[in-house]
């Protein structure tokens, strides 16, 4: 376990180093003088001078990179040119909104994807399996911003049941909060559910052919117990890892979903920043999501070892 | 004497059906995959013949025909500034297909050589390249594409570059994994033993054996690239107005949902059917190329 842990951490360090290089490198893509570009549309000389000094633009590239990394390690992700606030504060402010949206989306997708995957695997080769697999393919192919628009057309415009956009914090009114989030969470969860169904199905198909499942059946255990206790618990292990890999898709989806339903979250933050040419915010958000992704996959690998007794040595 | 004994056996028969022919035969039998292929071909035909089949100029505005519902004159209706939706869907297919094709070609052109090199070279160099690939994969697809489009400036070309760059690591990793799995096969050892130079072993002996999984991945990646282009255009970071793109049409449609729902239905349906068809075809291709399935 300790060796695994050390080896896994040893992999994270160079990955984080390259992520930092990539994100720092983004700035170099800006055409012309970065200080002028970073200053946004106003091109205020005072702002340009401030940026030049703040990002040490007169220093050579390696020095600038080192200074930038030093800042990042100390929690300084730069400052929004537009709102003149630290990027980290902005992220901290928007994160709970996206977090809640993503959490509900994941819950919805687990409730749909896992049972659907189990049923498809158990009924392998039947019309039920075919139908579920097809539904998952639909889920993977439908652009979620279009699904969002269709749901708004149906539930907000036609039926007038749910609000089309906006966000109410749970502190203000939990009921309103859930009403505003249910459609976006379904839209976001749809893609995740489809992936979850495919992962569960293939993991279950593999496990159902194992000797211990045959043994459990031979013992005369009820089928439902064989499926849930003996097969599913083992199938869950790869599903956890694959779900962590889908986390990136969840964040990408959140950007679009928040745009469709005008939810003031993380995704809206990066899109608004792009249009305001608020590059520090763009960089900060990218850095933060990459870090979150790397850590999440680290913990998923850890969970893999903890859940799988065969790897626990 | 021996030669005479085996004379009646042609090489074809001795080897059985060539793998490509077998895959093709199995692919043709898959109805879902063939339906997918037919729809993709249909969209390609639309894109190619756009100037001849489009009923109107896709960027010609008409104040007399603002937000008109579908009718005989405008089969799919008109948009907020009186442009024909059908004409824009027809012309918009070009942006989608081009983005799908160009970005995947870019990802293949960069990713496959990296994977071949990294997998064949092995050692510390391979380790370093793979950490760099991990780093690229750590940044969520659309977020990296948004960041690249933001720093490069919004345009269809930059969106294609951004999508290609974000898909490259997937191909590099897949190629490397395939190289590792065939690298120590007997026929590679044999090629090495007879004194083939390194580049020839990689290009002539390893590469042809890893093409099938790359082909499947490329099909599925095209579907993803088309969604990605539509997503970037939806956010305003892809095709710029007034040029038509399905994603940007949905972006405008979002503001007129109550007044002109048709503006939102058709572009979305176009993206959905093209992407679904590519996925169907890709899944069928994977099954057909998998020798373990019959």
Short mmCIF file of C-alpha atoms in Angstrom, two decimals, chain B:
data_model
loop_
_atom_site.label_atom_id
_atom_site.label_comp_id
_atom_site.label_asym_id
_atom_site.label_seq_id
_atom_site.Cartn_x
_atom_site.Cartn_y
_atom_site.Cartn_z
CA UNK B 1 8.32 -33.09 -54.13
CA UNK B 2 7.03 -30.96 -51.24
CA UNK B 3 6.25 -28.16 -53.64
CA UNK B 4 4.17 -30.51 -55.69
CA UNK B 5 2.24 -31.74 -52.66
CA UNK B 6 1.05 -28.23 -51.74
CA UNK B 7 0.68 -27.00 -55.28
CA UNK B 8 -3.08 -27.06 -55.29
CA UNK B 9 -3.33 -24.75 -52.27
CA UNK B 10 -3.37 -21.12 -53.30
CA UNK B 11 -1.89 -18.61 -50.84
CA UNK B 12 -5.34 -17.04 -50.38
CA UNK B 13 -6.84 -20.31 -49.27
CA UNK B 14 -3.91 -21.16 -47.04
CA UNK B 15 -4.22 -17.85 -45.22
CA UNK B 16 -8.01 -17.86 -45.13
CA UNK B 17 -10.02 -14.71 -45.70
CA UNK B 18 -7.89 -11.55 -45.45
CA UNK B 19 -8.67 -9.69 -42.18
CA UNK B 20 -9.81 -6.51 -43.93
CA UNK B 21 -12.23 -8.37 -46.11
CA UNK B 22 -13.60 -10.22 -43.11
CA UNK B 23 -14.07 -6.97 -41.19
CA UNK B 24 -15.83 -5.40 -44.16
CA UNK B 25 -18.12 -8.40 -44.55
CA UNK B 26 -19.03 -8.24 -40.87
CA UNK B 27 -19.53 -4.47 -40.99
CA UNK B 28 -21.92 -4.65 -43.92
CA UNK B 29 -24.07 -7.09 -41.95
CA UNK B 30 -24.56 -4.61 -39.10
CA UNK B 31 -27.73 -2.74 -39.83
CA UNK B 32 -27.24 0.01 -37.22
CA UNK B 33 -23.73 0.76 -38.45
CA UNK B 34 -24.83 0.87 -42.08
CA UNK B 35 -27.73 3.20 -41.25
CA UNK B 36 -25.23 5.43 -39.46
CA UNK B 37 -22.93 5.41 -42.47
CA UNK B 38 -25.80 6.23 -44.82
CA UNK B 39 -26.79 9.27 -42.73
CA UNK B 40 -23.17 10.48 -42.56
CA UNK B 41 -22.87 10.14 -46.35
CA UNK B 42 -26.15 12.05 -46.68
CA UNK B 43 -24.73 14.95 -44.64
CA UNK B 44 -21.50 14.90 -46.66
CA UNK B 45 -23.53 15.13 -49.88
CA UNK B 46 -25.49 18.06 -48.44
CA UNK B 47 -22.26 19.85 -47.51
CA UNK B 48 -20.71 19.26 -50.93
CA UNK B 49 -23.77 20.27 -52.95
CA UNK B 50 -24.78 23.18 -50.68
CA UNK B 51 -24.53 25.86 -53.41
CA UNK B 52 -26.91 23.89 -55.65
CA UNK B 53 -29.50 22.65 -53.16
CA UNK B 54 -29.76 25.58 -50.78
CA UNK B 55 -33.11 27.34 -51.37
CA UNK B 56 -31.80 30.76 -50.26
CA UNK B 57 -28.59 32.61 -49.56
CA UNK B 58 -27.74 31.60 -45.96
CA UNK B 59 -26.67 35.10 -44.96
CA UNK B 60 -29.26 37.13 -46.86
CA UNK B 61 -31.49 38.91 -44.33
CA UNK B 62 -35.07 39.88 -45.04
CA UNK B 63 -36.98 42.23 -42.76
CA UNK B 64 -40.22 41.09 -44.36
CA UNK B 65 -39.64 37.53 -43.17
CA UNK B 66 -38.51 37.87 -39.55
CA UNK B 67 -39.17 34.78 -37.39
CA UNK B 68 -41.68 33.23 -39.77
CA UNK B 69 -42.83 29.71 -38.79
CA UNK B 70 -42.20 26.84 -41.23
CA UNK B 71 -44.19 27.26 -44.45
CA UNK B 72 -43.99 26.26 -48.12
CA UNK B 73 -41.72 29.23 -48.83
CA UNK B 74 -39.44 28.52 -45.85
CA UNK B 75 -39.64 24.82 -44.98
CA UNK B 76 -37.81 25.18 -41.65
CA UNK B 77 -38.97 28.77 -40.98
CA UNK B 78 -36.83 31.89 -40.72
CA UNK B 79 -34.63 33.32 -37.97
CA UNK B 80 -34.59 36.58 -36.01
CA UNK B 81 -33.31 38.61 -38.94
CA UNK B 82 -35.26 36.84 -41.66
CA UNK B 83 -32.68 34.32 -42.85
CA UNK B 84 -33.91 30.96 -44.10
CA UNK B 85 -33.24 28.29 -41.44
CA UNK B 86 -33.02 25.42 -43.97
CA UNK B 87 -30.41 27.28 -46.03
CA UNK B 88 -28.39 27.91 -42.88
CA UNK B 89 -28.66 24.25 -41.83
CA UNK B 90 -27.45 23.16 -45.29
CA UNK B 91 -24.50 25.57 -45.29
CA UNK B 92 -23.85 24.98 -41.59
CA UNK B 93 -23.14 21.31 -42.32
CA UNK B 94 -19.88 22.48 -43.87
CA UNK B 95 -18.62 24.00 -40.62
CA UNK B 96 -19.55 20.89 -38.63
CA UNK B 97 -18.07 18.34 -41.01
CA UNK B 98 -14.99 20.43 -41.65
CA UNK B 99 -14.40 20.84 -37.92
CA UNK B 100 -14.88 17.12 -37.35
CA UNK B 101 -12.54 16.14 -40.15
CA UNK B 102 -9.79 18.74 -39.77
CA UNK B 103 -9.47 18.53 -36.01
CA UNK B 104 -9.29 14.72 -36.01
CA UNK B 105 -6.73 14.77 -38.84
CA UNK B 106 -4.68 17.23 -36.81
CA UNK B 107 -4.99 15.05 -33.70
CA UNK B 108 -3.96 11.97 -35.72
CA UNK B 109 -1.09 13.72 -37.49
CA UNK B 110 0.45 14.82 -34.19
CA UNK B 111 -0.74 12.14 -31.77
CA UNK B 112 0.09 8.99 -33.74
CA UNK B 113 3.78 9.81 -34.39
CA UNK B 114 4.19 10.81 -30.73
CA UNK B 115 2.62 7.53 -29.60
CA UNK B 116 4.67 5.47 -32.05
CA UNK B 117 7.88 7.14 -30.99
CA UNK B 118 7.12 7.06 -27.27
CA UNK B 119 6.00 3.44 -27.26
CA UNK B 120 8.87 2.20 -29.39
CA UNK B 121 11.59 4.20 -27.63
CA UNK B 122 10.46 3.33 -24.09
CA UNK B 123 12.51 4.32 -21.05
CA UNK B 124 12.77 7.77 -19.51
CA UNK B 125 11.80 9.52 -22.72
CA UNK B 126 8.56 7.54 -22.87
CA UNK B 127 7.90 8.33 -19.21
CA UNK B 128 8.39 12.06 -19.77
CA UNK B 129 6.19 12.18 -22.86
CA UNK B 130 3.45 10.26 -21.07
CA UNK B 131 3.45 12.67 -18.11
CA UNK B 132 3.02 15.51 -20.60
CA UNK B 133 0.12 13.62 -22.17
CA UNK B 134 -1.37 13.04 -18.68
CA UNK B 135 -1.11 16.77 -18.06
CA UNK B 136 -3.03 17.52 -21.24
CA UNK B 137 -5.67 14.94 -20.38
CA UNK B 138 -6.05 16.45 -16.91
CA UNK B 139 -7.57 19.61 -18.34
CA UNK B 140 -11.22 18.92 -19.22
CA UNK B 141 -11.74 18.77 -22.99
CA UNK B 142 -14.07 21.74 -23.42
CA UNK B 143 -12.31 23.88 -20.81
CA UNK B 144 -8.97 23.47 -22.60
CA UNK B 145 -10.67 24.16 -25.94
CA UNK B 146 -12.31 27.28 -24.48
CA UNK B 147 -9.01 28.48 -23.04
CA UNK B 148 -7.19 27.89 -26.34
CA UNK B 149 -9.94 29.55 -28.35
CA UNK B 150 -9.84 32.45 -25.90
CA UNK B 151 -6.10 32.97 -26.14
CA UNK B 152 -5.92 32.32 -29.90
CA UNK B 153 -8.98 34.45 -30.63
CA UNK B 154 -12.44 33.15 -31.62
CA UNK B 155 -12.77 31.76 -35.17
CA UNK B 156 -13.65 28.44 -36.81
CA UNK B 157 -9.98 27.77 -37.67
CA UNK B 158 -8.87 28.36 -34.09
CA UNK B 159 -11.74 26.23 -32.80
CA UNK B 160 -10.54 23.39 -35.04
CA UNK B 161 -6.97 23.82 -33.79
CA UNK B 162 -8.22 23.86 -30.19
CA UNK B 163 -10.30 20.71 -30.68
CA UNK B 164 -7.43 18.96 -32.48
CA UNK B 165 -4.99 19.84 -29.70
CA UNK B 166 -7.38 18.57 -27.03
CA UNK B 167 -7.91 15.27 -28.87
CA UNK B 168 -4.26 14.68 -29.66
CA UNK B 169 -3.35 13.11 -26.27
CA UNK B 170 -6.05 10.45 -26.68
CA UNK B 171 -4.49 9.28 -29.95
CA UNK B 172 -0.95 9.46 -28.56
CA UNK B 173 -1.94 7.30 -25.63
CA UNK B 174 -3.90 4.80 -27.70
CA UNK B 175 -1.07 4.47 -30.25
CA UNK B 176 1.49 3.98 -27.51
CA UNK B 177 -0.60 1.29 -25.81
CA UNK B 178 -1.01 -0.54 -29.12
CA UNK B 179 2.71 -0.29 -29.88
CA UNK B 180 3.53 -1.75 -26.47
CA UNK B 181 1.19 -4.65 -27.10
CA UNK B 182 2.73 -5.63 -30.46
CA UNK B 183 6.32 -4.54 -29.85
CA UNK B 184 7.48 -7.92 -28.56
CA UNK B 185 5.53 -10.10 -30.97
CA UNK B 186 7.56 -12.70 -32.86
CA UNK B 187 7.11 -11.06 -36.25
CA UNK B 188 8.60 -7.80 -34.94
CA UNK B 189 11.54 -9.69 -33.46
CA UNK B 190 11.92 -11.45 -36.81
CA UNK B 191 11.90 -8.13 -38.69
CA UNK B 192 14.57 -6.88 -36.32
CA UNK B 193 16.61 -10.05 -36.65
CA UNK B 194 16.84 -9.75 -40.44
CA UNK B 195 18.36 -6.32 -39.98
CA UNK B 196 15.51 -3.92 -40.78
CA UNK B 197 16.27 -0.34 -39.76
CA UNK B 198 14.26 1.04 -36.78
CA UNK B 199 12.10 3.41 -38.83
CA UNK B 200 11.15 0.58 -41.17
CA UNK B 201 10.15 -1.69 -38.28
CA UNK B 202 7.94 1.05 -36.86
CA UNK B 203 6.37 2.12 -40.15
CA UNK B 204 6.13 -1.17 -42.05
CA UNK B 205 5.72 -3.73 -39.30
CA UNK B 206 4.21 -2.07 -36.24
CA UNK B 207 2.02 0.66 -37.72
CA UNK B 208 -0.17 -1.46 -40.05
CA UNK B 209 -1.04 -3.70 -37.12
CA UNK B 210 -2.34 -0.89 -34.96
CA UNK B 211 -4.49 0.82 -37.60
CA UNK B 212 -7.85 -0.85 -36.68
CA UNK B 213 -8.20 0.61 -33.15
CA UNK B 214 -7.03 4.00 -34.45
CA UNK B 215 -9.70 3.90 -37.13
CA UNK B 216 -12.43 3.21 -34.57
CA UNK B 217 -11.14 5.94 -32.28
CA UNK B 218 -10.96 8.39 -35.20
CA UNK B 219 -14.63 7.78 -36.05
CA UNK B 220 -15.77 8.29 -32.47
CA UNK B 221 -13.45 11.30 -32.13
CA UNK B 222 -15.05 12.90 -35.20
CA UNK B 223 -18.42 12.65 -33.46
CA UNK B 224 -16.93 14.28 -30.36
CA UNK B 225 -15.25 16.97 -32.45
CA UNK B 226 -18.55 17.86 -34.10
CA UNK B 227 -20.21 18.26 -30.69
CA UNK B 228 -17.18 20.26 -29.54
CA UNK B 229 -17.36 22.62 -32.52
CA UNK B 230 -21.10 23.09 -31.96
CA UNK B 231 -20.40 23.73 -28.26
CA UNK B 232 -17.71 26.32 -28.99
CA UNK B 233 -19.90 28.00 -31.61
CA UNK B 234 -22.80 27.91 -29.15
CA UNK B 235 -20.58 29.79 -26.68
CA UNK B 236 -19.58 32.24 -29.44
CA UNK B 237 -16.02 30.89 -29.70
CA UNK B 238 -16.30 29.02 -33.01
CA UNK B 239 -17.73 30.06 -36.35
CA UNK B 240 -18.32 33.81 -36.24
CA UNK B 241 -21.53 35.48 -37.50
CA UNK B 242 -22.91 35.85 -40.07
CA UNK B 243 -21.39 32.56 -41.36
CA UNK B 244 -23.75 29.72 -40.51
CA UNK B 245 -22.94 27.02 -37.97
CA UNK B 246 -25.40 24.79 -36.15
CA UNK B 247 -23.95 25.71 -32.76
CA UNK B 248 -24.19 29.46 -33.28
CA UNK B 249 -27.73 29.05 -34.66
CA UNK B 250 -28.70 27.46 -31.34
CA UNK B 251 -27.01 30.29 -29.47
CA UNK B 252 -29.29 32.81 -31.19
CA UNK B 253 -32.31 30.50 -30.95
CA UNK B 254 -31.93 30.41 -27.16
CA UNK B 255 -33.09 34.04 -27.01
CA UNK B 256 -36.28 33.41 -28.99
CA UNK B 257 -37.52 30.17 -27.50
CA UNK B 258 -41.03 31.36 -26.77
CA UNK B 259 -41.47 33.27 -30.06
CA UNK B 260 -39.66 31.01 -32.56
CA UNK B 261 -39.11 27.45 -31.25
CA UNK B 262 -38.35 26.17 -34.77
CA UNK B 263 -35.11 28.13 -34.69
CA UNK B 264 -33.96 25.78 -31.91
CA UNK B 265 -35.36 22.49 -33.17
CA UNK B 266 -33.65 22.03 -36.56
CA UNK B 267 -29.99 22.88 -35.83
CA UNK B 268 -30.07 20.67 -32.74
CA UNK B 269 -31.67 17.83 -34.64
CA UNK B 270 -28.96 18.14 -37.31
CA UNK B 271 -26.12 17.93 -34.75
CA UNK B 272 -27.83 15.07 -32.93
CA UNK B 273 -28.45 12.95 -36.03
CA UNK B 274 -24.95 13.45 -37.44
CA UNK B 275 -23.27 12.66 -34.11
CA UNK B 276 -25.54 9.67 -33.42
CA UNK B 277 -24.81 8.29 -36.90
CA UNK B 278 -21.07 8.61 -36.42
CA UNK B 279 -21.33 6.90 -33.03
CA UNK B 280 -23.43 4.08 -34.50
CA UNK B 281 -20.93 3.62 -37.30
CA UNK B 282 -17.97 3.76 -34.90
CA UNK B 283 -19.51 1.17 -32.57
CA UNK B 284 -20.25 -1.11 -35.52
CA UNK B 285 -16.74 -0.67 -36.86
CA UNK B 286 -15.28 -1.59 -33.48
CA UNK B 287 -17.34 -4.77 -33.31
CA UNK B 288 -16.53 -5.67 -36.92
CA UNK B 289 -12.78 -5.20 -36.40
CA UNK B 290 -12.71 -7.13 -33.12
CA UNK B 291 -11.58 -10.66 -34.04
CA UNK B 292 -12.99 -12.05 -30.78
CA UNK B 293 -16.57 -11.26 -31.80
CA UNK B 294 -18.52 -13.12 -34.38
#
